[in-house]
Amino acid sequence: MAEARDIDDLPKNAANYTALTPLWFLERAATVHPSRTSVVHQSKSYTWRQTYQRCRQMASALNKLSIGLGSTVAIIAPNVPAIYEAHFGVPMAGAVLNCVNIRLNAPTIAFLLGHSSAAVVMVDQEIFSLAEEALKILEEKNKGKYKPPILIVIGDESCDPKDLKYALGRGAIEYEKFLQHGDPEFAWKPPQDEWQSIALGYTSGTTASPKGVVLSHRGAYLMSLSGAIVWGMNEGAVYLWTLPMFHCNGWCYPWTLAALCGTSICLRQVTAKAIYSAIAKYGVTYFCAAPVVLNSIVHASPEDTILPLPHVVQVMTAGAAPPQSVLSAMSQKGFRVTHTYGLSETYGPSTVCAWKPEWDSLPPETQARLNARQGVRYTGLEYLDVIDTQTKKPVPADGKTIGEIVLSGNCVMKGYLKNPKANEEVFADGWFHSGDLGVKHPDNYIEIKDRSKDIIISGGENISSLEVENVLYLHPAVLEVSVVARPDERWQESPCAFVTLKPHVDKSDEWKLAEDIMKFCREKMPAYWVPKSVVFGPLPKTATGKIQKHVLRAKAKEMGPVRKKKLTRWICHRD
Amino acid sequence: MAEARDIDDLPKNAANYTALTPLWFLERAATVHPSRTSVVHQSKSYTWRQTYQRCRQMASALNKLSIGLGSTVAIIAPNVPAIYEAHFGVPMAGAVLNCVNIRLNAPTIAFLLGHSSAAVVMVDQEIFSLAEEALKILEEKNKGKYKPPILIVIGDESCDPKDLKYALGRGAIEYEKFLQHGDPEFAWKPPQDEWQSIALGYTSGTTASPKGVVLSHRGAYLMSLSGAIVWGMNEGAVYLWTLPMFHCNGWCYPWTLAALCGTSICLRQVTAKAIYSAIAKYGVTYFCAAPVVLNSIVHASPEDTILPLPHVVQVMTAGAAPPQSVLSAMSQKGFRVTHTYGLSETYGPSTVCAWKPEWDSLPPETQARLNARQGVRYTGLEYLDVIDTQTKKPVPADGKTIGEIVLSGNCVMKGYLKNPKANEEVFADGWFHSGDLGVKHPDNYIEIKDRSKDIIISGGENISSLEVENVLYLHPAVLEVSVVARPDERWQESPCAFVTLKPHVDKSDEWKLAEDIMKFCREKMPAYWVPKSVVFGPLPKTATGKIQKHVLRAKAKEMGPVRKKKLTRWICHRD
């Protein structure tokens, strides 16, 4: 087969192969649309030419401080231009970007900065003292062998000038001054190898110990394009930053927007009013939002809304299936909601409930039921399935048989940093194991039934807490709900519902409300699914708005085993 | 720096890395939209489920014949479903697809099939005897050591049944029967290495010896997505096949359409009437067309048009800058023309004249002038520049200094098959050398001034034949024009214009017409640019509609050196 080999005897060379990296997108945007607005924040606005120069300055300034290949640069900031710029400037220096959740407490931040060996910490002026506290903890833990990171403070005209002054007094370098150290014409280099790490992000989430998710240039490139393709996002999109960029690199959209030469509208504080006003003011066409944000849009008071919308606004949501009532209300207002699913480990959403034109004519409840599913794989992900946890074989596409959702392909993380045991588990058998339980419907769309650990096992029967929640969301008094297992003398476990009521609901007789809710459930689900306990109060949430089921599970345990139907008043303690 | 290395000590594994290949797009389309129409041809129409099954059958049937890794499968067919299917079925078998231009003659086809060692030849029934003739030539050339390829004939209901009958009588296997040998559930495998070849295509073109351009799975994947992004092509696009799929793999759009779960409308014969009727009948939103097709749309008789268009139709054109008159006329009819530039060696177009919203308000002539440029790099191409041919340094972005257009990145071919000398030349100094001469404008957009060999050197001064042509296109009598160098006693070379006149033009006095054209030129260009010779008649073209300048150059040479202004009648001979 001498001839046969010929066809492949053409090696890679400098002209036909280069590492995939989203950094080229920025260079292209600055070449094609130098004068177009790249990033807007309050009264500040940058063009692509400026953003490219600023990112090159950042990379150059970092290199001058010997920060480069192998270094980690942490940033603790809300959605301000600096965190957008860091998505390019840090990897252009060859370093890895670690975006830190601004809502974590000092000990956790100390853990992250230590674990990632952050050489530089960029911090928003409002959060400076938190970072300082974290660094103090870190120093104490590493007495003697501690080399403090370079501290950079990001000023913001909309914040209290005292914070900035305080930070500067503590020796922090001002962000704009730092950039000025760098060369705006800096000749950055793409990575030698596209497998090189571009970002590191810690899972916040529902379990105790944060794990460092490491992403590659290759994966970030592919996910950036895939995120545009599945959402039908075109050149020049105007994107509103409601989703924190520190949350899984804003699902890679900082890079997507450069690929599309689009415009980023920053938001420090996410409110329904700010969203409506950005739509009207900047012509926002896209934003991503957790279900809790959709909730606030739907329930916004009339003076905070600008309706009808001047144009269709695309909203991508992930994290939990939005309840039908929310989906319907959003759609009536002119928002088009795309429901996706993913994890930090998959560069953010990597499955999408791809809308079918044939659904357009279905009744709203059916539409919402179909759209609440997790759907199909992104274009950039190669493999998605639901497998039997015992046999490891795909479950039948019957919409009933529960298995674990597994994924594989180029939009799966490189692994957890310094955690071989977790890597071994999560990558077992050639899949990424999501830890989520779901079914595959006859139309090939998958649907989450629960996190493995959120399944309630009552009298040997599995109850999906999610399914119970879905029914509870249909109750007119329920604003938010979370269902967990509570110990049960007779059934080992039984469902316990933690409920936040809508503002307008008369809360004077909670017994009556609880009984009404249970009656509502009895009409709509098998008897053993019906919550035996209902608890009213606000729900504990992570920094990114996820309900902390482990807190509720602990609370349910504390309440002791169920003996008979009873109600317990429970108030959530939040700092 | 032990810590520093940690961040990259996370190897690729089966869950987080797989070879990039456009083949996954097909599997996804069949999973997400199994019932959506994939391909339409005349009265036949397939769904994505069917197309996926048929492609798996093809791969399986090929494997059963020991056609796999290292094999080449040739197809000689117009835009019918079989050539769409071959774009997936052949690489799913591990083999390389070679689409052969149906307008080549038998000796050339014999050369290609021999050079590529085609193990299978699939041929449309109408072209069967041409293929048979080519194989006869090939057999004679390789007497004794010749193993004839497997011959498959593709039937078409719209063609003469006698052709099919003839082919079957000559021992060819019928395409549908061939598919039936294969397993519709065939477990195809993606390539082990994304650098593996997916396709081979021979440059037709303007030079004598065809070169085999080899493309990789990786490049095809990236170009498919890039071709969607730069054109704003969304999920469910309806695409009309005016561009031959045998031409540079239809610029990778067979794969793009699978990524978008879009619909392909096949066209055997490209006419303005057929284009308008497909727009109305199938809701076509996108098609690609050579300038000659745009011309035919603009000049279509009213009974062949359906105007106003029911919706905006996006047209991508490449190959030559469309004249302003054509661009304006297309735009007035509701077509939106995107002008791109590329070569077979760059997976088709890899630069785009990205439209800027700020051009919307400019006068039509200015718009056309701006849009006639070759523009900026595709998202998927990493490097584009114009370099001085001597110093190899980028020319200034002044819109004047001419240099060679060079490209590099992941959308550049692997190389020419069995042609190390050509590879060395074309990949010299780490670039792909396009052989086109151009300038870089102050807005970073590049513009072709000429092919290196098309430059006319008159009295030591360079004249861009393209610039002269651009002016000639403005003349109301000119339909098509090509300008080449003619030997000149005094100036060594001078411009000679070959002109096709518009149908309505009174052709009785060609002397007067030629003088009028020259006068027109004298008003609009430097005197030494003005063609000294004007020749009327049809222009010789390649199979893909490119004007064959080398034929005209030969003709101009034959005419002998210019002594004084004179006219020559010249009739193009075409087979």
PDB file of C-alpha atoms in Angstrom, chain A residues 1 3-20 24-25 27-28 30-34 36 69-72 96 115 117 193-197 200 214 218 221-222 225-226 228-230 232-235 259-260 352 354-358 376-380 382-383 407-418 423 427 430-432 443-445, chain B residues 1 3-20 24-25 27-28 30-34 36 69-72 96 115 117 193-197 200 214 218 221-222 225-226 228-230 232-235 259-260 352 354-358 376-380 382-383 407-418 423 427 430-432 443-445:
ATOM      1  CA  MET A   1       0.000   0.000   0.000  1.00  0.00           C
ATOM      2  CA  GLU A   3       0.330   4.611  -2.820  1.00  0.00           C
ATOM      3  CA  ALA A   4      -2.104   4.574   0.049  1.00  0.00           C
ATOM      4  CA  ARG A   5       0.344   6.166   2.426  1.00  0.00           C
ATOM      5  CA  ASP A   6       1.055   9.037   0.057  1.00  0.00           C
ATOM      6  CA  ILE A   7      -2.245  10.646   0.746  1.00  0.00           C
ATOM      7  CA  ASP A   8      -1.248  11.233   4.343  1.00  0.00           C
ATOM      8  CA  ASP A   9       2.414  11.920   3.894  1.00  0.00           C
ATOM      9  CA  LEU A  10       1.951  15.649   4.157  1.00  0.00           C
ATOM     10  CA  PRO A  11       3.234  16.906   7.484  1.00  0.00           C
ATOM     11  CA  LYS A  12       2.010  19.903   9.425  1.00  0.00           C
ATOM     12  CA  ASN A  13       4.013  23.062   8.846  1.00  0.00           C
ATOM     13  CA  ALA A  14       4.024  26.694   9.901  1.00  0.00           C
ATOM     14  CA  ALA A  15       1.676  27.647   7.058  1.00  0.00           C
ATOM     15  CA  ASN A  16      -1.033  25.030   7.543  1.00  0.00           C
ATOM     16  CA  TYR A  17      -1.207  24.343  11.249  1.00  0.00           C
ATOM     17  CA  THR A  18      -1.384  26.495  14.324  1.00  0.00           C
ATOM     18  CA  ALA A  19      -2.686  25.968  17.832  1.00  0.00           C
ATOM     19  CA  LEU A  20      -6.376  26.706  18.207  1.00  0.00           C
ATOM     20  CA  TRP A  24      -6.900  35.237  17.553  1.00  0.00           C
ATOM     21  CA  PHE A  25     -10.527  36.323  17.678  1.00  0.00           C
ATOM     22  CA  GLU A  27      -6.768  40.306  16.968  1.00  0.00           C
ATOM     23  CA  ARG A  28      -9.321  39.798  14.195  1.00  0.00           C
ATOM     24  CA  ALA A  30      -9.422  44.796  16.189  1.00  0.00           C
ATOM     25  CA  THR A  31      -8.413  44.390  12.530  1.00  0.00           C
ATOM     26  CA  VAL A  32     -11.907  44.204  11.058  1.00  0.00           C
ATOM     27  CA  HIS A  33     -13.868  46.538  13.322  1.00  0.00           C
ATOM     28  CA  PRO A  34     -11.317  48.713  15.128  1.00  0.00           C
ATOM     29  CA  ARG A  36     -16.768  49.338  16.834  1.00  0.00           C
ATOM     30  CA  LEU A  69       3.818  30.127  31.073  1.00  0.00           C
ATOM     31  CA  GLY A  70       2.937  28.109  34.164  1.00  0.00           C
ATOM     32  CA  SER A  71       1.731  31.107  36.190  1.00  0.00           C
ATOM     33  CA  THR A  72      -1.786  31.622  37.453  1.00  0.00           C
ATOM     34  CA  VAL A  96      -3.715  30.796  33.204  1.00  0.00           C
ATOM     35  CA  HIS A 115      -4.314  25.860  45.727  1.00  0.00           C
ATOM     36  CA  SER A 117      -0.587  29.316  43.490  1.00  0.00           C
ATOM     37  CA  ASP A 193       0.263  23.649  22.021  1.00  0.00           C
ATOM     38  CA  GLU A 194      -3.494  24.107  21.936  1.00  0.00           C
ATOM     39  CA  TRP A 195      -3.811  21.733  24.902  1.00  0.00           C
ATOM     40  CA  GLN A 196      -2.127  24.418  27.020  1.00  0.00           C
ATOM     41  CA  SER A 197      -4.330  25.628  29.870  1.00  0.00           C
ATOM     42  CA  LEU A 200      -8.920  27.544  35.903  1.00  0.00           C
ATOM     43  CA  VAL A 214      -8.751  23.326  34.125  1.00  0.00           C
ATOM     44  CA  ARG A 218      -8.443  24.256  22.194  1.00  0.00           C
ATOM     45  CA  TYR A 221     -11.851  28.001  20.993  1.00  0.00           C
ATOM     46  CA  LEU A 222     -14.273  25.242  20.079  1.00  0.00           C
ATOM     47  CA  LEU A 225     -17.796  28.954  18.246  1.00  0.00           C
ATOM     48  CA  SER A 226     -20.199  26.266  19.357  1.00  0.00           C
ATOM     49  CA  ALA A 228     -22.530  31.035  18.802  1.00  0.00           C
ATOM     50  CA  ILE A 229     -23.771  28.288  16.477  1.00  0.00           C
ATOM     51  CA  VAL A 230     -26.300  26.657  18.823  1.00  0.00           C
ATOM     52  CA  GLY A 232     -27.824  31.493  16.288  1.00  0.00           C
ATOM     53  CA  MET A 233     -25.654  34.383  17.484  1.00  0.00           C
ATOM     54  CA  ASN A 234     -24.446  36.452  14.578  1.00  0.00           C
ATOM     55  CA  GLU A 235     -21.763  39.011  13.810  1.00  0.00           C
ATOM     56  CA  ALA A 259     -15.183  36.034  17.378  1.00  0.00           C
ATOM     57  CA  LEU A 260     -18.394  37.839  16.418  1.00  0.00           C
ATOM     58  CA  VAL A 352     -29.204  22.513  24.452  1.00  0.00           C
ATOM     59  CA  ALA A 354     -32.835  22.745  20.523  1.00  0.00           C
ATOM     60  CA  TRP A 355     -36.192  24.287  19.644  1.00  0.00           C
ATOM     61  CA  LYS A 356     -38.088  22.649  16.788  1.00  0.00           C
ATOM     62  CA  PRO A 357     -40.290  24.721  14.496  1.00  0.00           C
ATOM     63  CA  GLU A 358     -42.946  22.010  14.814  1.00  0.00           C
ATOM     64  CA  VAL A 376     -29.139  17.362  22.774  1.00  0.00           C
ATOM     65  CA  ARG A 377     -25.418  17.889  22.554  1.00  0.00           C
ATOM     66  CA  TYR A 378     -23.837  21.134  21.413  1.00  0.00           C
ATOM     67  CA  THR A 379     -22.268  21.083  17.949  1.00  0.00           C
ATOM     68  CA  GLY A 380     -18.889  21.219  19.684  1.00  0.00           C
ATOM     69  CA  GLU A 382     -19.078  14.850  20.331  1.00  0.00           C
ATOM     70  CA  TYR A 383     -20.860  12.451  22.632  1.00  0.00           C
ATOM     71  CA  LEU A 407     -20.479  13.251  27.984  1.00  0.00           C
ATOM     72  CA  SER A 408     -17.256  13.132  26.069  1.00  0.00           C
ATOM     73  CA  GLY A 409     -15.482  15.196  23.474  1.00  0.00           C
ATOM     74  CA  ASN A 410     -13.530  18.362  22.976  1.00  0.00           C
ATOM     75  CA  CYS A 411     -15.690  20.470  25.264  1.00  0.00           C
ATOM     76  CA  VAL A 412     -14.817  18.485  28.372  1.00  0.00           C
ATOM     77  CA  MET A 413     -12.239  19.915  30.811  1.00  0.00           C
ATOM     78  CA  LYS A 414      -8.615  18.775  30.963  1.00  0.00           C
ATOM     79  CA  GLY A 415      -9.235  17.672  34.536  1.00  0.00           C
ATOM     80  CA  TYR A 416      -9.240  18.846  38.132  1.00  0.00           C
ATOM     81  CA  LEU A 417      -6.065  20.542  39.302  1.00  0.00           C
ATOM     82  CA  LYS A 418      -3.956  18.439  41.667  1.00  0.00           C
ATOM     83  CA  ASN A 423      -9.989  12.767  37.886  1.00  0.00           C
ATOM     84  CA  PHE A 427     -13.222  10.159  33.741  1.00  0.00           C
ATOM     85  CA  GLY A 430     -13.859   6.947  28.859  1.00  0.00           C
ATOM     86  CA  TRP A 431     -16.696   9.285  29.756  1.00  0.00           C
ATOM     87  CA  PHE A 432     -17.059  12.404  31.773  1.00  0.00           C
ATOM     88  CA  ASP A 443     -36.945  11.951  20.337  1.00  0.00           C
ATOM     89  CA  ASN A 444     -33.345  11.580  21.639  1.00  0.00           C
ATOM     90  CA  TYR A 445     -33.628  14.574  23.982  1.00  0.00           C
TER      91      TYR A 445
ATOM     92  CA  MET B   1       8.578  25.690  39.325  1.00  0.00           C
ATOM     93  CA  GLU B   3       3.711  24.121  41.070  1.00  0.00           C
ATOM     94  CA  ALA B   4       3.750  25.777  37.687  1.00  0.00           C
ATOM     95  CA  ARG B   5       3.881  22.507  35.831  1.00  0.00           C
ATOM     96  CA  ASP B   6       0.871  21.125  37.677  1.00  0.00           C
ATOM     97  CA  ILE B   7      -1.469  23.296  35.726  1.00  0.00           C
ATOM     98  CA  ASP B   8      -0.585  21.458  32.558  1.00  0.00           C
ATOM     99  CA  ASP B   9      -0.078  17.981  33.912  1.00  0.00           C
ATOM    100  CA  LEU B  10      -3.504  16.830  32.805  1.00  0.00           C
ATOM    101  CA  PRO B  11      -3.206  14.532  29.813  1.00  0.00           C
ATOM    102  CA  LYS B  12      -5.736  14.037  27.055  1.00  0.00           C
ATOM    103  CA  ASN B  13      -8.023  11.085  27.580  1.00  0.00           C
ATOM    104  CA  ALA B  14     -10.962   9.376  25.876  1.00  0.00           C
ATOM    105  CA  ALA B  15     -13.442  11.636  27.667  1.00  0.00           C
ATOM    106  CA  ASN B  16     -11.892  15.028  26.924  1.00  0.00           C
ATOM    107  CA  TYR B  17     -10.251  14.747  23.537  1.00  0.00           C
ATOM    108  CA  THR B  18     -11.344  13.431  20.196  1.00  0.00           C
ATOM    109  CA  ALA B  19     -10.288  14.126  16.632  1.00  0.00           C
ATOM    110  CA  LEU B  20     -12.095  17.051  15.059  1.00  0.00           C
ATOM    111  CA  TRP B  24     -20.073  14.146  13.862  1.00  0.00           C
ATOM    112  CA  PHE B  25     -22.268  16.928  12.477  1.00  0.00           C
ATOM    113  CA  GLU B  27     -24.740  12.083  13.467  1.00  0.00           C
ATOM    114  CA  ARG B  28     -25.961  15.102  15.429  1.00  0.00           C
ATOM    115  CA  ALA B  30     -29.883  12.769  12.565  1.00  0.00           C
ATOM    116  CA  THR B  31     -30.242  12.731  16.357  1.00  0.00           C
ATOM    117  CA  VAL B  32     -31.703  16.219  16.761  1.00  0.00           C
ATOM    118  CA  HIS B  33     -33.803  16.588  13.611  1.00  0.00           C
ATOM    119  CA  PRO B  34     -34.330  13.061  12.246  1.00  0.00           C
ATOM    120  CA  ARG B  36     -36.263  17.349   8.944  1.00  0.00           C
ATOM    121  CA  LEU B  69      -7.900   4.044   5.342  1.00  0.00           C
ATOM    122  CA  GLY B  70      -5.507   5.040   2.568  1.00  0.00           C
ATOM    123  CA  SER B  71      -8.005   4.507  -0.259  1.00  0.00           C
ATOM    124  CA  THR B  72      -9.302   7.191  -2.568  1.00  0.00           C
ATOM    125  CA  VAL B  96     -10.463  10.090   1.002  1.00  0.00           C
ATOM    126  CA  HIS B 115      -2.611  10.174  -9.946  1.00  0.00           C
ATOM    127  CA  SER B 117      -5.067   5.873  -7.429  1.00  0.00           C
ATOM    128  CA  ASP B 193      -5.977  11.618  14.034  1.00  0.00           C
ATOM    129  CA  GLU B 194      -7.702  14.808  12.918  1.00  0.00           C
ATOM    130  CA  TRP B 195      -4.823  15.465  10.505  1.00  0.00           C
ATOM    131  CA  GLN B 196      -6.019  12.467   8.479  1.00  0.00           C
ATOM    132  CA  SER B 197      -7.037  13.397   4.937  1.00  0.00           C
ATOM    133  CA  LEU B 200      -8.554  15.541  -2.430  1.00  0.00           C
ATOM    134  CA  VAL B 214      -5.248  17.442   0.108  1.00  0.00           C
ATOM    135  CA  ARG B 218      -9.454  19.110  11.190  1.00  0.00           C
ATOM    136  CA  TYR B 221     -14.317  20.853  10.604  1.00  0.00           C
ATOM    137  CA  LEU B 222     -12.948  24.323  11.273  1.00  0.00           C
ATOM    138  CA  LEU B 225     -18.006  26.298  11.258  1.00  0.00           C
ATOM    139  CA  SER B 226     -16.127  29.340  10.031  1.00  0.00           C
ATOM    140  CA  ALA B 228     -21.342  29.574   8.951  1.00  0.00           C
ATOM    141  CA  ILE B 229     -20.000  32.251  11.298  1.00  0.00           C
ATOM    142  CA  VAL B 230     -18.742  34.716   8.692  1.00  0.00           C
ATOM    143  CA  GLY B 232     -24.320  34.596   9.664  1.00  0.00           C
ATOM    144  CA  MET B 233     -25.806  31.252   8.636  1.00  0.00           C
ATOM    145  CA  ASN B 234     -28.082  29.880  11.290  1.00  0.00           C
ATOM    146  CA  GLU B 235     -29.666  26.590  12.315  1.00  0.00           C
ATOM    147  CA  ALA B 259     -23.693  21.250  11.450  1.00  0.00           C
ATOM    148  CA  LEU B 260     -26.690  23.567  11.074  1.00  0.00           C
ATOM    149  CA  VAL B 352     -14.398  37.914   3.362  1.00  0.00           C
ATOM    150  CA  ALA B 354     -16.990  41.816   5.929  1.00  0.00           C
ATOM    151  CA  TRP B 355     -19.775  44.353   5.488  1.00  0.00           C
ATOM    152  CA  LYS B 356     -19.814  47.257   7.915  1.00  0.00           C
ATOM    153  CA  PRO B 357     -23.084  48.835   9.012  1.00  0.00           C
ATOM    154  CA  GLU B 358     -21.491  52.242   8.470  1.00  0.00           C
ATOM    155  CA  VAL B 376     -10.269  40.279   5.965  1.00  0.00           C
ATOM    156  CA  ARG B 377      -9.516  36.782   7.157  1.00  0.00           C
ATOM    157  CA  TYR B 378     -12.200  34.265   8.048  1.00  0.00           C
ATOM    158  CA  THR B 379     -12.632  33.556  11.751  1.00  0.00           C
ATOM    159  CA  GLY B 380     -11.079  30.138  11.099  1.00  0.00           C
ATOM    160  CA  GLU B 382      -5.262  32.783  11.666  1.00  0.00           C
ATOM    161  CA  TYR B 383      -3.065  34.912   9.457  1.00  0.00           C
ATOM    162  CA  LEU B 407      -2.090  33.219   4.397  1.00  0.00           C
ATOM    163  CA  SER B 408      -1.416  30.757   7.159  1.00  0.00           C
ATOM    164  CA  GLY B 409      -3.417  28.828   9.700  1.00  0.00           C
ATOM    165  CA  ASN B 410      -5.714  25.891  10.123  1.00  0.00           C
ATOM    166  CA  CYS B 411      -7.679  26.513   6.945  1.00  0.00           C
ATOM    167  CA  VAL B 412      -4.698  25.946   4.670  1.00  0.00           C
ATOM    168  CA  MET B 413      -4.378  22.580   2.855  1.00  0.00           C
ATOM    169  CA  LYS B 414      -2.071  19.788   4.000  1.00  0.00           C
ATOM    170  CA  GLY B 415      -0.254  20.103   0.678  1.00  0.00           C
ATOM    171  CA  TYR B 416      -0.260  18.927  -2.911  1.00  0.00           C
ATOM    172  CA  LEU B 417      -0.336  15.178  -3.407  1.00  0.00           C
ATOM    173  CA  LYS B 418       2.951  13.679  -4.603  1.00  0.00           C
ATOM    174  CA  ASN B 423       4.846  22.108  -1.723  1.00  0.00           C
ATOM    175  CA  PHE B 427       4.848  26.858   1.734  1.00  0.00           C
ATOM    176  CA  GLY B 430       6.083  29.679   6.740  1.00  0.00           C
ATOM    177  CA  TRP B 431       3.272  31.090   4.614  1.00  0.00           C
ATOM    178  CA  PHE B 432       0.961  29.762   2.017  1.00  0.00           C
ATOM    179  CA  ASP B 443      -8.829  49.916   7.010  1.00  0.00           C
ATOM    180  CA  ASN B 444      -6.893  46.604   6.923  1.00  0.00           C
ATOM    181  CA  TYR B 445      -8.958  45.186   4.057  1.00  0.00           C
TER     182      TYR B 445
END
